[in-house]
Coordinates of C-alpha atoms in Angstrom, one line a residue:
M772 CA 21.6 9.6 -3.5
R773 CA 21.4 9.5 -7.3
I774 CA 19.1 7.2 -9.3
E775 CA 21.4 5.4 -11.7
A776 CA 19.1 3.2 -13.8
I777 CA 15.6 1.8 -14.1
H778 CA 14.9 -1.7 -15.4
A779 CA 11.6 -3.4 -16.3
T780 CA 10.8 -7.1 -16.6
P781 CA 7.4 -8.6 -17.6
G782 CA 6.0 -11.1 -15.1
Y783 CA 2.8 -12.5 -13.6
S784 CA 0.5 -11.0 -11.0
G785 CA -1.4 -12.8 -8.2
F786 CA -4.6 -13.5 -10.1
F787 CA -6.3 -13.0 -13.4
F788 CA -7.8 -10.4 -15.7
D789 CA -11.6 -10.9 -16.0
D790 CA -14.0 -9.3 -18.5
Q791 CA -16.6 -8.0 -16.0
R792 CA -19.1 -7.0 -18.7
A793 CA -19.1 -10.4 -20.2
I794 CA -19.6 -12.1 -16.8
K795 CA -22.4 -9.7 -15.9
E796 CA -24.0 -10.4 -19.3
G797 CA -24.2 -14.1 -18.4
A798 CA -21.0 -15.8 -19.5
V799 CA -21.1 -19.4 -18.2
Q800 CA -18.3 -20.6 -16.0
D801 CA -16.5 -23.6 -17.4
G802 CA -14.3 -24.9 -14.5
F803 CA -12.0 -22.0 -13.7
T804 CA -12.5 -20.2 -17.0
Y805 CA -15.6 -18.9 -18.9
D806 CA -17.3 -20.0 -22.1
G807 CA -18.1 -17.3 -24.6
D808 CA -16.5 -14.3 -26.3
P809 CA -15.1 -11.2 -24.5
V810 CA -16.9 -7.9 -24.9
T811 CA -14.4 -5.5 -23.3
E812 CA -11.8 -4.0 -25.6
G813 CA -8.3 -5.6 -25.2
F814 CA -9.5 -8.9 -23.9
D815 CA -8.6 -12.1 -25.9
E816 CA -10.6 -14.3 -23.4
I817 CA -13.1 -13.6 -20.7
R818 CA -10.6 -14.7 -18.2
Q819 CA -6.9 -14.5 -18.9
A820 CA -3.6 -14.6 -17.0
G821 CA -2.8 -11.5 -14.9
E822 CA 0.4 -9.6 -15.7
T823 CA 2.8 -7.3 -13.9
L824 CA 5.7 -5.3 -15.0
I825 CA 8.5 -5.6 -12.4
V826 CA 10.3 -2.3 -12.0
D827 CA 13.8 -2.1 -10.5
V828 CA 15.3 1.3 -9.5
E829 CA 19.0 1.1 -9.1
L830 CA 20.8 3.7 -6.9
A831 CA 24.4 5.0 -7.0
D832 CA 25.4 2.6 -4.1
G833 CA 24.4 -0.4 -6.2
S834 CA 21.2 -1.1 -4.2
V835 CA 18.1 -2.1 -6.2
H836 CA 14.6 -1.2 -5.1
R837 CA 11.5 -2.8 -6.5
G838 CA 7.9 -1.9 -7.4
D839 CA 5.4 -3.9 -9.4
C840 CA 3.1 -2.4 -12.0
A841 CA -0.4 -3.9 -11.6
A842 CA -3.9 -3.4 -12.8
V843 CA -7.2 -4.5 -11.3
Q844 CA -8.9 -7.8 -12.1
Y845 CA -11.8 -6.0 -13.9
S846 CA -9.6 -3.8 -16.1
G847 CA -11.4 -1.7 -18.6
A848 CA -14.6 -1.6 -16.6
G849 CA -16.2 1.2 -14.6
G850 CA -14.2 3.9 -16.3
R851 CA -10.8 2.4 -15.6
D852 CA -7.7 2.3 -17.8
P853 CA -7.6 -0.4 -20.5
L854 CA -6.2 -3.9 -20.1
F855 CA -2.5 -3.8 -19.0
R856 CA -0.1 -5.7 -21.2
A857 CA 3.3 -5.8 -19.5
A858 CA 5.5 -6.5 -22.5
E859 CA 3.9 -3.6 -24.3
Y860 CA 4.8 -1.1 -21.6
A861 CA 8.3 -2.3 -20.7
P862 CA 9.9 -0.1 -23.3
V863 CA 8.0 2.9 -21.9
V864 CA 9.5 2.3 -18.4
E865 CA 13.0 1.7 -19.7
G866 CA 12.7 4.6 -22.2
P867 CA 10.9 7.9 -21.5
V868 CA 10.2 7.1 -17.8
A869 CA 13.9 6.3 -17.1
E870 CA 15.0 9.4 -19.0
E871 CA 12.9 11.5 -16.6
L872 CA 14.1 9.9 -13.4
V873 CA 17.8 8.9 -13.9
G874 CA 20.0 11.4 -12.2
R875 CA 17.4 12.6 -9.8
D876 CA 17.8 12.5 -6.0
A877 CA 16.2 9.3 -4.6
S878 CA 15.2 11.0 -1.4
D879 CA 12.8 13.3 -3.2
F880 CA 10.0 10.8 -3.3
L881 CA 7.0 13.0 -3.8
A882 CA 8.7 15.2 -6.4
N883 CA 9.8 12.1 -8.3
A884 CA 6.4 10.4 -8.1
D885 CA 4.6 13.6 -9.1
L886 CA 6.8 13.9 -12.1
L887 CA 5.3 10.7 -13.5
E888 CA 1.8 11.5 -12.2
D889 CA 1.4 14.9 -13.9
G890 CA 3.6 14.4 -17.0
E891 CA 2.6 13.4 -20.5
F892 CA 4.6 10.9 -22.6
D893 CA 4.0 10.9 -26.3
G894 CA 1.0 13.1 -25.7
D895 CA -0.7 10.8 -23.2
R896 CA -0.6 10.2 -19.5
L897 CA 1.1 7.0 -18.4
H898 CA -1.1 4.0 -17.7
T899 CA -2.2 3.9 -14.1
A900 CA -0.4 0.6 -13.7
I901 CA 3.0 2.2 -14.6
R902 CA 2.5 5.1 -12.3
Y903 CA 1.6 2.7 -9.5
G904 CA 4.5 0.3 -9.9
V905 CA 7.3 2.9 -10.6
S906 CA 6.1 4.9 -7.5
Q907 CA 6.4 1.9 -5.3
A908 CA 10.0 1.5 -6.4
L909 CA 10.7 5.2 -5.8
L910 CA 9.2 4.9 -2.3
A911 CA 11.4 1.9 -1.5
A912 CA 14.4 3.8 -2.8
A913 CA 13.6 6.9 -0.7
A914 CA 13.3 4.8 2.4
H915 CA 16.7 3.2 1.7
D916 CA 18.3 6.5 1.1
T917 CA 16.9 8.1 4.2
G918 CA 17.4 5.1 6.4
T919 CA 13.8 4.9 7.5
T920 CA 10.6 3.0 6.8
R921 CA 8.3 3.5 3.8
T922 CA 5.7 4.4 6.4
D923 CA 7.8 7.3 7.6
V924 CA 8.6 8.5 4.2
L925 CA 4.9 8.7 3.3
A926 CA 3.9 10.2 6.6
D927 CA 6.5 12.9 6.2
E928 CA 5.4 13.7 2.6
L929 CA 1.7 13.6 3.4
G930 CA 1.9 15.3 6.8
T931 CA 0.3 12.5 8.8
E932 CA 0.8 10.8 12.1
P933 CA 1.2 7.0 11.4
A934 CA -0.9 4.3 13.1
T935 CA 0.7 2.8 16.2
E936 CA -0.8 -0.6 15.5
P937 CA -1.8 -2.6 12.4
V938 CA -4.8 -1.3 10.5
P939 CA -7.8 -3.7 10.4
V940 CA -7.3 -6.1 7.4
F941 CA -10.2 -6.9 5.1
G942 CA -10.1 -10.6 3.9
Q943 CA -11.4 -11.6 0.5
S944 CA -12.8 -15.1 0.0
G945 CA -13.1 -15.4 -3.8
D946 CA -15.7 -17.9 -5.0
D947 CA -14.7 -20.3 -2.2
R948 CA -16.8 -18.1 0.1
Y949 CA -17.5 -20.7 2.8
V950 CA -14.1 -22.5 3.3
N951 CA -12.0 -19.3 3.0
T952 CA -14.3 -17.4 5.3
E953 CA -14.0 -20.2 7.9
K954 CA -10.2 -19.7 7.7
M955 CA -10.8 -16.0 8.4
F956 CA -12.9 -16.7 11.4
V957 CA -10.2 -19.0 12.9
K958 CA -7.6 -16.2 12.4
G959 CA -9.9 -13.6 13.8
V960 CA -9.9 -11.4 10.7
P961 CA -11.6 -8.1 11.6
V962 CA -13.3 -7.3 8.3
L963 CA -14.6 -10.0 6.0
P964 CA -15.4 -11.9 3.7
H965 CA -15.9 -9.9 0.4
G966 CA -17.9 -12.8 -1.0
L967 CA -17.5 -12.1 -4.7
I968 CA -21.3 -11.8 -5.3
N969 CA -21.1 -11.0 -9.0
S970 CA -24.0 -12.8 -10.5
V971 CA -27.8 -13.3 -10.0
E972 CA -27.1 -17.0 -9.2
K973 CA -24.9 -15.9 -6.2
I974 CA -27.3 -13.3 -4.9
G975 CA -30.5 -15.1 -5.7
E976 CA -33.4 -14.0 -7.9
D977 CA -34.9 -12.0 -5.0
G978 CA -31.7 -11.7 -3.0
E979 CA -32.5 -14.7 -0.9
T980 CA -29.2 -16.5 -1.4
L981 CA -27.2 -13.5 -0.1
L982 CA -29.4 -13.3 3.0
E983 CA -28.8 -17.0 3.7
Y984 CA -25.1 -16.4 3.4
V985 CA -25.1 -13.4 5.8
E986 CA -27.1 -15.4 8.3
W987 CA -24.4 -18.1 8.1
L988 CA -21.7 -15.5 8.6
A989 CA -23.2 -14.3 11.8
E990 CA -23.7 -17.8 13.2
R991 CA -20.4 -19.4 12.0
S992 CA -18.2 -16.5 13.1
Q993 CA -19.0 -17.2 16.7
A994 CA -18.6 -20.9 16.4
L995 CA -15.1 -20.6 15.0
G996 CA -13.8 -17.1 15.9
P997 CA -11.6 -16.3 19.0
D998 CA -13.0 -15.2 22.3
D999 CA -14.7 -11.7 22.1
Y1000 CA -14.6 -11.9 18.3
D1001 CA -16.4 -8.8 16.9
P1002 CA -16.2 -8.9 13.1
R1003 CA -17.5 -6.4 10.6
F1004 CA -19.1 -8.0 7.5
H1005 CA -18.2 -6.5 4.1
I1006 CA -19.9 -7.9 1.0
D1007 CA -19.1 -6.9 -2.5
V1008 CA -22.2 -7.4 -4.7
Y1009 CA -20.8 -5.9 -8.0
G1010 CA -24.0 -4.0 -8.7
M1011 CA -26.2 -7.0 -8.4
I1012 CA -28.7 -5.5 -6.0
G1013 CA -29.4 -2.9 -8.6
E1014 CA -29.8 -5.7 -11.2
I1015 CA -32.5 -7.5 -9.3
F1016 CA -34.4 -4.5 -7.8
G1017 CA -33.7 -1.6 -10.1
A1018 CA -34.2 2.1 -9.4
P1019 CA -35.4 4.1 -7.5
Y1020 CA -33.2 3.0 -4.7
D1021 CA -34.9 4.7 -1.9
R1022 CA -38.2 2.9 -2.4
E1023 CA -39.7 0.6 0.2
E1024 CA -38.8 -2.7 -1.5
V1025 CA -35.1 -1.8 -1.7
V1026 CA -34.9 -0.4 1.8
D1027 CA -36.7 -3.5 3.2
Y1028 CA -34.0 -5.7 1.6
F1029 CA -31.2 -3.8 3.3
R1030 CA -33.1 -4.0 6.6
A1031 CA -33.2 -7.8 6.1
L1032 CA -29.4 -7.8 5.5
E1033 CA -28.9 -5.8 8.7
D1034 CA -31.1 -8.3 10.6
A1035 CA -29.3 -11.3 9.2
A1036 CA -25.9 -9.9 10.2
A1037 CA -27.0 -8.9 13.7
P1038 CA -25.5 -8.2 16.1
Y1039 CA -22.5 -7.4 13.8
P1040 CA -22.2 -4.4 11.5
I1041 CA -22.5 -5.0 7.8
Q1042 CA -21.4 -2.9 4.8
I1043 CA -22.4 -3.5 1.1
E1044 CA -19.9 -2.6 -1.6
G1045 CA -21.1 -1.6 -5.1
P1046 CA -24.9 -2.0 -4.6
M1047 CA -25.6 -0.9 -8.1
D1048 CA -23.6 0.0 -11.3
V1049 CA -25.5 2.5 -13.4
G1050 CA -22.8 3.0 -16.0
D1051 CA -21.3 6.4 -15.4
R1052 CA -20.0 8.5 -12.5
K1053 CA -22.7 11.1 -12.3
G1054 CA -25.5 8.5 -12.3
Q1055 CA -23.6 6.3 -9.8
I1056 CA -23.3 9.1 -7.3
Q1057 CA -26.9 10.0 -7.7
A1058 CA -28.0 6.4 -7.1
M1059 CA -25.7 6.0 -4.1
V1060 CA -27.0 9.2 -2.5
E1061 CA -30.6 8.1 -3.2
L1062 CA -29.9 4.8 -1.5
R1063 CA -28.1 6.3 1.5
E1064 CA -30.9 8.8 2.1
G1065 CA -33.5 6.1 1.9
L1066 CA -31.7 3.9 4.4
A1067 CA -31.1 6.9 6.7
D1068 CA -34.8 7.9 6.6
A1069 CA -35.8 4.3 7.5
G1070 CA -33.2 4.0 10.2
V1071 CA -31.5 1.1 8.5
G1072 CA -27.9 0.8 9.6
V1073 CA -26.2 -0.8 6.6
D1074 CA -23.2 1.1 5.4
I1075 CA -22.7 1.6 1.7
V1076 CA -19.2 1.3 0.0
A1077 CA -18.3 3.0 -3.2
D1078 CA -16.3 1.1 -5.8
E1079 CA -17.4 1.3 -9.5
W1080 CA -16.8 4.8 -11.0
C1081 CA -14.8 5.8 -8.0
N1082 CA -11.3 5.3 -9.5
T1083 CA -9.2 8.4 -9.5
L1084 CA -8.3 10.9 -6.7
E1085 CA -10.7 13.3 -8.3
D1086 CA -13.4 10.6 -8.2
V1087 CA -12.8 9.9 -4.5
R1088 CA -13.1 13.6 -3.7
T1089 CA -16.3 13.9 -5.6
F1090 CA -17.9 10.8 -3.9
V1091 CA -16.9 12.2 -0.5
D1092 CA -18.1 15.7 -1.2
R1093 CA -21.5 14.5 -2.4
G1094 CA -21.9 12.2 0.6
A1095 CA -22.4 9.2 -1.8
A1096 CA -20.9 6.6 0.5
D1097 CA -20.3 5.6 4.2
V1098 CA -17.0 4.0 3.0
V1099 CA -15.1 4.7 -0.1
Q1100 CA -12.8 2.2 -1.6
I1101 CA -9.5 3.7 -2.7
K1102 CA -8.6 1.2 -5.4
T1103 CA -4.8 1.6 -5.3
P1104 CA -3.9 0.6 -8.9
D1105 CA -6.6 2.9 -10.3
L1106 CA -5.2 6.0 -8.6
G1107 CA -1.8 5.7 -10.3
G1108 CA 1.1 6.8 -8.1
I1109 CA 0.9 5.2 -4.6
H1110 CA 1.1 8.6 -3.0
R1111 CA -2.2 9.4 -4.6
S1112 CA -3.8 6.6 -2.6
G1113 CA -2.4 8.2 0.6
Q1114 CA -3.8 11.6 -0.5
A1115 CA -7.2 10.0 -1.1
V1116 CA -7.2 8.5 2.4
R1117 CA -6.3 11.9 3.8
Y1118 CA -9.2 13.5 2.0
C1119 CA -11.6 11.5 4.0
E1120 CA -10.4 12.9 7.3
G1121 CA -12.9 15.0 9.0
T1122 CA -15.8 13.8 6.8
D1123 CA -18.5 11.2 7.4
T1124 CA -16.8 8.9 4.9
R1125 CA -14.3 6.2 6.0
A1126 CA -11.3 5.3 3.8
Y1127 CA -10.9 1.7 2.8
L1128 CA -7.5 1.2 1.2
G1129 CA -8.3 -1.5 -1.3
G1130 CA -6.9 -2.7 -4.5
T1131 CA -7.2 -6.0 -6.3
C1132 CA -6.5 -9.7 -6.0
N1133 CA -4.6 -9.2 -9.2
E1134 CA -1.6 -7.5 -7.6
T1135 CA 1.7 -8.9 -6.3
E1136 CA 3.4 -9.3 -2.9
T1137 CA 5.5 -6.2 -3.7
S1138 CA 2.6 -3.9 -4.3
A1139 CA 0.7 -5.4 -1.3
R1140 CA 3.6 -4.6 1.0
A1141 CA 3.8 -1.1 -0.3
C1142 CA 0.1 -0.5 0.3
A1143 CA 0.5 -1.8 3.9
H1144 CA 2.8 1.3 4.4
V1145 CA 0.2 3.6 3.0
A1146 CA -2.4 2.2 5.4
L1147 CA -0.1 2.7 8.3
A1148 CA 1.1 6.2 7.3
T1149 CA -2.5 7.4 6.9
D1150 CA -4.3 5.2 9.6
A1151 CA -6.9 4.1 7.1
A1152 CA -10.1 2.5 8.3
Q1153 CA -9.3 -0.9 6.7
V1154 CA -6.8 -2.3 4.2
L1155 CA -7.3 -5.2 1.8
A1156 CA -5.5 -8.5 2.1
K1157 CA -3.9 -9.1 -1.3
P1158 CA -2.9 -10.5 -3.7
G1159 CA -4.7 -13.7 -4.8
M1160 CA -7.9 -15.3 -3.9
G1161 CA -6.6 -18.0 -1.5
F1162 CA -6.9 -15.5 1.5
D1163 CA -4.1 -16.9 3.7
E1164 CA -1.2 -15.7 1.6
G1165 CA -2.5 -12.2 1.1
Y1166 CA -3.5 -11.9 4.8
M1167 CA 0.0 -13.0 5.8
I1168 CA 1.7 -10.5 3.5
V1169 CA -0.2 -7.4 4.5
E1170 CA -0.6 -8.2 8.2
N1171 CA 3.0 -9.2 8.7
E1172 CA 4.3 -6.2 6.8
M1173 CA 2.4 -3.9 9.1
R1174 CA 3.4 -5.8 12.3
R1175 CA 7.1 -5.7 11.2
T1176 CA 6.9 -2.0 10.5
V1177 CA 5.2 -1.1 13.7
A1178 CA 7.7 -3.1 15.7
R1179 CA 10.6 -1.4 13.9
R1180 CA 9.2 2.0 14.5
N1181 CA 8.7 1.2 18.2
R1182 CA 12.3 0.1 18.5
E1183 CA 13.7 3.1 16.8
Q1184 CA 11.6 5.5 18.8
R1185 CA 12.3 3.8 22.2
P1186 CA 14.6 6.1 24.3
T1187 CA 18.2 4.9 24.8
N1188 CA 19.8 4.8 28.2
A1189 CA 21.5 8.1 27.4
D1190 CA 18.2 9.7 26.5
E1191 CA 16.6 8.5 29.8
V1192 CA 19.5 9.9 31.8
A1193 CA 19.3 13.2 30.0
A1194 CA 15.5 13.3 30.7
D1195 CA 16.1 12.6 34.4
D1196 CA 18.6 15.5 34.5

């Protein structure tokens, strides 16, 4: 079916844009905002309202299919594309992007998405947020045109066998790391709580505050969780372990701290995201490899998760090839087209690196649902609950989308009476 038109409307995303560099450099929180001046190009304030560009793809039958352009909370940091301004990019989507796509067959999802991924517009690649949002709408349009689920469209294009049950969801607590985590325990969330440990105050001068928090996680999870609850703890420290200990990362002091984290989490597994941020991809990989080798030599069973400087599909491949992480976050808005996230998950197959299909709190319910289909199509190790920092809403959106899709696929694949008779014959 022919694509007839593409429309773009600026809107709000599920959280905020934050100037990560300014926060790391000591910006003081004032209520929900921060005092001080931004330091990352494009920011007017250290914290400012998140934006999305709502994309509608209209087909020849009059149906309209949506995707939301979104960028991560910490835009402009860690090698990512600059701050995304929706109103600035609306003319790009309704202009050159629409000119490329209108008239094309909606069922050709991968070809349509790759057209935007590989092309140049006015001499530059499209912002990752545009590629992300438009590809979501193209995926929804392809599923409508073929009469199937978005999971099936992706699985067919990527050559995968979809998951037969929901992928484990990773809940993020935001700064309300106790109350929101208790909510996760009650609901039996399999991977949690993120923790948002992005300052020395939150980790402790010697890391002691984080250790106390992990001890609390292990104890409280069993007090509140369902019977036979077996959580996996995942803490994002935003490079703060590197800030308080420094290199080299395979030395005894650092390894002993990770052993203490393992002991505090026992008997449950723990993984630490972004243990350091050295400022460039090459250095980050070297530091991550050094840490992993130090932990392995000492028999410390804490898994390391790559985030900063692991943004594009090429970055994911490089981190995996170098053995720089036990888990690699595939930060969906940073990869551009949503199919690229699926390709990144697939690249982890057969390696020692597990694929975490992540993203950001600063997305929308539309992009979160689209990512749930990527998770199912590729059977990722875990998928982020998003958007927002309230936990419940994002968990509901992602978990329910996967459950609905699995149930629909099971119904459609269940043999009919005629099929059963033919099989008996």
